[in-house]
PDB file of N, CA and C in Angstrom:
ATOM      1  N   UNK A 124       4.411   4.484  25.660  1.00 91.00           N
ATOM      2  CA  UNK A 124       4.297   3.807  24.382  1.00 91.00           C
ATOM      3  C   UNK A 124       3.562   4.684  23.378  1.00 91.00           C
ATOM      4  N   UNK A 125       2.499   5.321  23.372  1.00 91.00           N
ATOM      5  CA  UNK A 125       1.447   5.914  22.993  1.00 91.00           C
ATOM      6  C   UNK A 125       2.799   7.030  22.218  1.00 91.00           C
ATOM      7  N   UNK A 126       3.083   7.833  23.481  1.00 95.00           N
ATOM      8  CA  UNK A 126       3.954   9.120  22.668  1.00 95.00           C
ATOM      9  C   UNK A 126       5.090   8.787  22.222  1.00 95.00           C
ATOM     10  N   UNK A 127       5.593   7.505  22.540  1.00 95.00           N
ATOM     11  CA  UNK A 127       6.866   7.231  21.138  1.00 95.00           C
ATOM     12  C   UNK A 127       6.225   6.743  19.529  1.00 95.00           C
ATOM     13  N   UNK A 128       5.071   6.656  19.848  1.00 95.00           N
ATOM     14  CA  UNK A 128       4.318   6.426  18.480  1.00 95.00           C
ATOM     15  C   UNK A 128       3.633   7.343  17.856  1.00 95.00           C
ATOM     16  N   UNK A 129       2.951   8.193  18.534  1.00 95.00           N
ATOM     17  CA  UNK A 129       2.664  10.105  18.630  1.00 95.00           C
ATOM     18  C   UNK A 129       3.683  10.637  17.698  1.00 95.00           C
ATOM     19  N   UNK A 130       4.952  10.286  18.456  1.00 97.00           N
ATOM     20  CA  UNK A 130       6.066  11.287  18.635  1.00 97.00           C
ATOM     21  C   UNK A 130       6.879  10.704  16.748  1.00 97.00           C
ATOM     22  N   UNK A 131       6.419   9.092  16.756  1.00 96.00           N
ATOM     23  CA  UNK A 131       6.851   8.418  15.178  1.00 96.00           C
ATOM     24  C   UNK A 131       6.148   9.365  13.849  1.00 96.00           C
ATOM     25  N   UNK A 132       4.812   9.392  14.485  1.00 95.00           N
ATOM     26  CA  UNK A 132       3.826  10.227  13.433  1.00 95.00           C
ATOM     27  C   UNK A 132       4.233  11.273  13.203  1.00 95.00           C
ATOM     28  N   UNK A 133       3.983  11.844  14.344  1.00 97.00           N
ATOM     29  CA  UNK A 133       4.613  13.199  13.999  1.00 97.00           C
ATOM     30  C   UNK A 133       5.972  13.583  13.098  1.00 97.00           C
ATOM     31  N   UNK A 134       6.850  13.115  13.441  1.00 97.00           N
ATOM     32  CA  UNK A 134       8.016  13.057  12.656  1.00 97.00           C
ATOM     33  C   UNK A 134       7.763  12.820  11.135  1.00 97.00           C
ATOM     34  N   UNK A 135       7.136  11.556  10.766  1.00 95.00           N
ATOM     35  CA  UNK A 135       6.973  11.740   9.535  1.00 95.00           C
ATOM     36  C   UNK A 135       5.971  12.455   8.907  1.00 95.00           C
ATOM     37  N   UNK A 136       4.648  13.638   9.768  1.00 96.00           N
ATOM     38  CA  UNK A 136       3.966  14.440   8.692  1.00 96.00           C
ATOM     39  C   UNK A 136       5.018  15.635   9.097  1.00 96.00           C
ATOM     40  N   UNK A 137       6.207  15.683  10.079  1.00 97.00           N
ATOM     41  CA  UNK A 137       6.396  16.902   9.320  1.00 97.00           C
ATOM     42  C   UNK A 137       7.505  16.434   7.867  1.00 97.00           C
ATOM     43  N   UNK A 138       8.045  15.322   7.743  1.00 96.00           N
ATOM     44  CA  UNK A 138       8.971  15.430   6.908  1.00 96.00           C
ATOM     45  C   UNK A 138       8.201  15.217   5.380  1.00 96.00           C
ATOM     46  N   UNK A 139       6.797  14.572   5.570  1.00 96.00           N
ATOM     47  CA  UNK A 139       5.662  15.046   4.050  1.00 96.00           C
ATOM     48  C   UNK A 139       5.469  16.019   3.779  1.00 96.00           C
ATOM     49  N   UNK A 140       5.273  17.343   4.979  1.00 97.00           N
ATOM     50  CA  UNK A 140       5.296  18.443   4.379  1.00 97.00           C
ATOM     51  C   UNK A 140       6.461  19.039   4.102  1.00 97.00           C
ATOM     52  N   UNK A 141       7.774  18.662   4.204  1.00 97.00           N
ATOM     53  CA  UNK A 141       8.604  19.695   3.423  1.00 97.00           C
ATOM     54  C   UNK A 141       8.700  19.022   2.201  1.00 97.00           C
ATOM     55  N   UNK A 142       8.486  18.130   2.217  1.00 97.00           N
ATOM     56  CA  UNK A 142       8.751  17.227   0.429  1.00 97.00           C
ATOM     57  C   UNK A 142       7.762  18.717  -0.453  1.00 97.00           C
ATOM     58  N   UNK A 143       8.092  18.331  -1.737  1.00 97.00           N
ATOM     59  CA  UNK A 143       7.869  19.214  -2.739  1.00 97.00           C
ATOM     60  C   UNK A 143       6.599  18.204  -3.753  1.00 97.00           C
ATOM     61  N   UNK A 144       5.738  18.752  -4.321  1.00 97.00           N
ATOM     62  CA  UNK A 144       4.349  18.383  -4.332  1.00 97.00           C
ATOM     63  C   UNK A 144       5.181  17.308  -5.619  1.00 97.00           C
ATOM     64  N   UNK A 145       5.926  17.464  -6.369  1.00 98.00           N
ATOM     65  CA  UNK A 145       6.187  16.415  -7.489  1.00 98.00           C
ATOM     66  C   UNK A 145       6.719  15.213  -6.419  1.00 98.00           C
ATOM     67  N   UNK A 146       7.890  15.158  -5.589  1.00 97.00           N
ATOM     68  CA  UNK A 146       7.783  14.363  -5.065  1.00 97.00           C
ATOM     69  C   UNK A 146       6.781  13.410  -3.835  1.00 97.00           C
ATOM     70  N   UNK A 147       6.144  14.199  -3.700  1.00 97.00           N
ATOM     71  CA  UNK A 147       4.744  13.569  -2.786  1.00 97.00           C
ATOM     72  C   UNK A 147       3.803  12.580  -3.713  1.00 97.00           C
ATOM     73  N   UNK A 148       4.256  12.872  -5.249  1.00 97.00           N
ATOM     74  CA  UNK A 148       3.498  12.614  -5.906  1.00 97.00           C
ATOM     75  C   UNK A 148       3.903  11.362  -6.792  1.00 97.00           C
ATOM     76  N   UNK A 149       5.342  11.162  -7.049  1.00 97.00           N
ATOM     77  CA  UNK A 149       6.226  10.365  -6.832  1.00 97.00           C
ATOM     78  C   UNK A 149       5.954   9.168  -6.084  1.00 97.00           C
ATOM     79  N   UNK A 150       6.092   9.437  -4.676  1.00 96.00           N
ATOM     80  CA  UNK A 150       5.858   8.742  -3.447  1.00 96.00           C
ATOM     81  C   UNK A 150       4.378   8.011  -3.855  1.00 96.00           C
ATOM     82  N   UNK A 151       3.514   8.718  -3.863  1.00 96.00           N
ATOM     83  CA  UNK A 151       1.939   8.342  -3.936  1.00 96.00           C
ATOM     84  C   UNK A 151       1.939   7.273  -4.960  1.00 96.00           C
ATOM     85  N   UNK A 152       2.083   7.556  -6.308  1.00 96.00           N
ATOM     86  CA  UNK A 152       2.436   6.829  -7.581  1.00 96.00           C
ATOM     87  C   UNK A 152       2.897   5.477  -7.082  1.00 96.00           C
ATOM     88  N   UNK A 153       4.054   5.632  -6.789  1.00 95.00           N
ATOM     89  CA  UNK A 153       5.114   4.197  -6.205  1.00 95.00           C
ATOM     90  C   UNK A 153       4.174   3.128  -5.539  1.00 95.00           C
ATOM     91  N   UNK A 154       3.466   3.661  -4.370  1.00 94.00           N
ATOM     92  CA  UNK A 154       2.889   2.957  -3.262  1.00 94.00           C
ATOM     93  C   UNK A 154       1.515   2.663  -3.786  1.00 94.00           C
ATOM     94  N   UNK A 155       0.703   3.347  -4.587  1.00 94.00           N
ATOM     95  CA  UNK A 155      -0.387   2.768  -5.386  1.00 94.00           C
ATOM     96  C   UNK A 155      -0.037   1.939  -6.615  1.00 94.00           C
ATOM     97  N   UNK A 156       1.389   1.873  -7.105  1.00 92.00           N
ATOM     98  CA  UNK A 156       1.534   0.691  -8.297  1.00 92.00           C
ATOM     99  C   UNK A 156       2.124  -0.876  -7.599  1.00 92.00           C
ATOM    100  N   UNK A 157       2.282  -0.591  -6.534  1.00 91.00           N
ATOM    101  CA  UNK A 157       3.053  -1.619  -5.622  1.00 91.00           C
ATOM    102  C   UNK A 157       1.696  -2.317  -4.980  1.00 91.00           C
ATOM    103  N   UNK A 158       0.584  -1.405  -4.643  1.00 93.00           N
ATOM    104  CA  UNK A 158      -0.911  -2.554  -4.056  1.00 93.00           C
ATOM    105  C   UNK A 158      -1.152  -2.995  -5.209  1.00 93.00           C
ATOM    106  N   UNK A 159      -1.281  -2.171  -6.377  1.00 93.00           N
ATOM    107  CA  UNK A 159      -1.867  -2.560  -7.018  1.00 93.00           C
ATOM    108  C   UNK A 159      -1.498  -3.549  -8.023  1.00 93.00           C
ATOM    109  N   UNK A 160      -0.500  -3.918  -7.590  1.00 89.00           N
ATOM    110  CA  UNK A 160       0.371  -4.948  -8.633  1.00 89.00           C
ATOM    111  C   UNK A 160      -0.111  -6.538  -7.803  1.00 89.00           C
ATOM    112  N   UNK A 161       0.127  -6.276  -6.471  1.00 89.00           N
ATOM    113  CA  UNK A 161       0.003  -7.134  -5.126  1.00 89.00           C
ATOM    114  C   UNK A 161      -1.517  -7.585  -5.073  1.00 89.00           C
ATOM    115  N   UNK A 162      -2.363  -6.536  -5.324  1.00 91.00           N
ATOM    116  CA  UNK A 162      -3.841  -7.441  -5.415  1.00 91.00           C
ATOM    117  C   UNK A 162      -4.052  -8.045  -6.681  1.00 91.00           C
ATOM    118  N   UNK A 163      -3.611  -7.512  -7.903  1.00 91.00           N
ATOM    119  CA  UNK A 163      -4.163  -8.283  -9.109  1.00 91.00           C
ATOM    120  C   UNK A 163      -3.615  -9.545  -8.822  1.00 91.00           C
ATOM    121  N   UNK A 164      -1.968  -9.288  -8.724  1.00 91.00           N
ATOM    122  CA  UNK A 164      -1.818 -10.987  -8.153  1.00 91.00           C
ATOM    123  C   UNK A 164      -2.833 -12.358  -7.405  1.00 91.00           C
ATOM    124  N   UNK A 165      -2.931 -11.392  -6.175  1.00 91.00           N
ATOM    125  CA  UNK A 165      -3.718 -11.698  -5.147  1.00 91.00           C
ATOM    126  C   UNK A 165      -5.292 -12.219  -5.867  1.00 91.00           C
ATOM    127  N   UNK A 166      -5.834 -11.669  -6.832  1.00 92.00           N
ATOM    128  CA  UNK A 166      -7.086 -12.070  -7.590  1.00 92.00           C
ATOM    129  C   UNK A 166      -6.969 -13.013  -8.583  1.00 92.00           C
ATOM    130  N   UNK A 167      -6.037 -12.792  -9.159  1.00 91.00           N
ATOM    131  CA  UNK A 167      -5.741 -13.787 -10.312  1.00 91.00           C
ATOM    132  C   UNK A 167      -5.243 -15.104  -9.589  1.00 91.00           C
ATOM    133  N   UNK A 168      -4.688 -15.263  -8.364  1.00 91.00           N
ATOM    134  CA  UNK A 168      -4.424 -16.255  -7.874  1.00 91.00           C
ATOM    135  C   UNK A 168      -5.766 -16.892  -7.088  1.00 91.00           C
ATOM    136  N   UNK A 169      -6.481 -15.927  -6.540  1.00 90.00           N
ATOM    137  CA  UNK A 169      -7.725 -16.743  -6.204  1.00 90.00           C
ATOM    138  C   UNK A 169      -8.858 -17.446  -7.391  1.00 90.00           C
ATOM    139  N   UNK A 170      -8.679 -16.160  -8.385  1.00 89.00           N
ATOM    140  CA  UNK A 170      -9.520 -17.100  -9.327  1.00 89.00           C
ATOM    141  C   UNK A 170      -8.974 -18.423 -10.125  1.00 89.00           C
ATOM    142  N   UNK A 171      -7.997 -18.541  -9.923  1.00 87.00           N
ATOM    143  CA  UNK A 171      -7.244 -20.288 -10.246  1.00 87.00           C
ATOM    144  C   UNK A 171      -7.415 -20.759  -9.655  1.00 87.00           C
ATOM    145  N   UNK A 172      -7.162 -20.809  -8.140  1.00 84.00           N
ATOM    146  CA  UNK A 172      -7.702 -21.477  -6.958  1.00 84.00           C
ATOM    147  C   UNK A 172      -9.144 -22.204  -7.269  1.00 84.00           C
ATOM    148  N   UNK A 173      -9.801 -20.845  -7.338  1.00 80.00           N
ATOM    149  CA  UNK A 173     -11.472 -21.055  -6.878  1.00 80.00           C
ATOM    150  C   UNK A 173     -11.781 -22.203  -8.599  1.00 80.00           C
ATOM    151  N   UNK A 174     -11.270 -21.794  -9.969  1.00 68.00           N
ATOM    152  CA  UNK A 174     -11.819 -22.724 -11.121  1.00 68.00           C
ATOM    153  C   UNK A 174     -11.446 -23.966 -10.778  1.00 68.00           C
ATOM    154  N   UNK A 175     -10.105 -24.664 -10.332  1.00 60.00           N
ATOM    155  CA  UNK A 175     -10.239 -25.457 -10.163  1.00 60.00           C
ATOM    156  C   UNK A 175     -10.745 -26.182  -8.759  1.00 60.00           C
ATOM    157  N   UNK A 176     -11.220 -25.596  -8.301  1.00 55.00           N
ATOM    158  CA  UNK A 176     -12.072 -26.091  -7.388  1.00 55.00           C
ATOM    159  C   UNK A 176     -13.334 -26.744  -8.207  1.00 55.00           C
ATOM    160  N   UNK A 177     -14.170 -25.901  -9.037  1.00 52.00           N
ATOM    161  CA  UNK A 177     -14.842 -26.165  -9.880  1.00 52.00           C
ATOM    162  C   UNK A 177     -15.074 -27.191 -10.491  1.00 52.00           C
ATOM    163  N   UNK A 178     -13.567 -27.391 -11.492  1.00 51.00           N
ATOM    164  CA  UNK A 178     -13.449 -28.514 -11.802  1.00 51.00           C
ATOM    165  C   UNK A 178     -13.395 -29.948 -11.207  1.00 51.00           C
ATOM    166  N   UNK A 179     -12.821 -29.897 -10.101  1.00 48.00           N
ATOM    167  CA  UNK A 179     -13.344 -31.366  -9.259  1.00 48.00           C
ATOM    168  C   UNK A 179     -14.124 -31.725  -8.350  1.00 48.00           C
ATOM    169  N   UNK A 180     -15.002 -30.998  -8.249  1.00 44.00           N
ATOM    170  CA  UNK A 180     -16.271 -30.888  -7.671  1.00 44.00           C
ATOM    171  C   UNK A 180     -17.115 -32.144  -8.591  1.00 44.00           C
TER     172      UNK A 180
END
């Protein structure tokens, strides 16, 4: 189990290093606007949650 998951990793740092630094960068971009879209959600939905809690207290 261990080295088919070894063996997963591996595969994909070698295919990061042949990518070309604009596209690594690309990649990076994408996957940090995608959390970061996902937590503001994620906050803005708790702080509605949590005010009206507030309110009927």
């Amino acid at each position: 189990m261990w080295d088919k998951l070894f063996s997963l990793f591996a595969a994909l740092l070698n295919m990061w290093s042949k990518l070309s630094e604009e596209d690594k960068q690309k990649i990076i971009s994408a996957i940090v606007d995608t959390f970061t879209d996902f937590f503001r959600k994620q906050y803005q939905s708790s702080q509605e949650n949590s005010g009206s809690e507030e309110k009927t207290v």
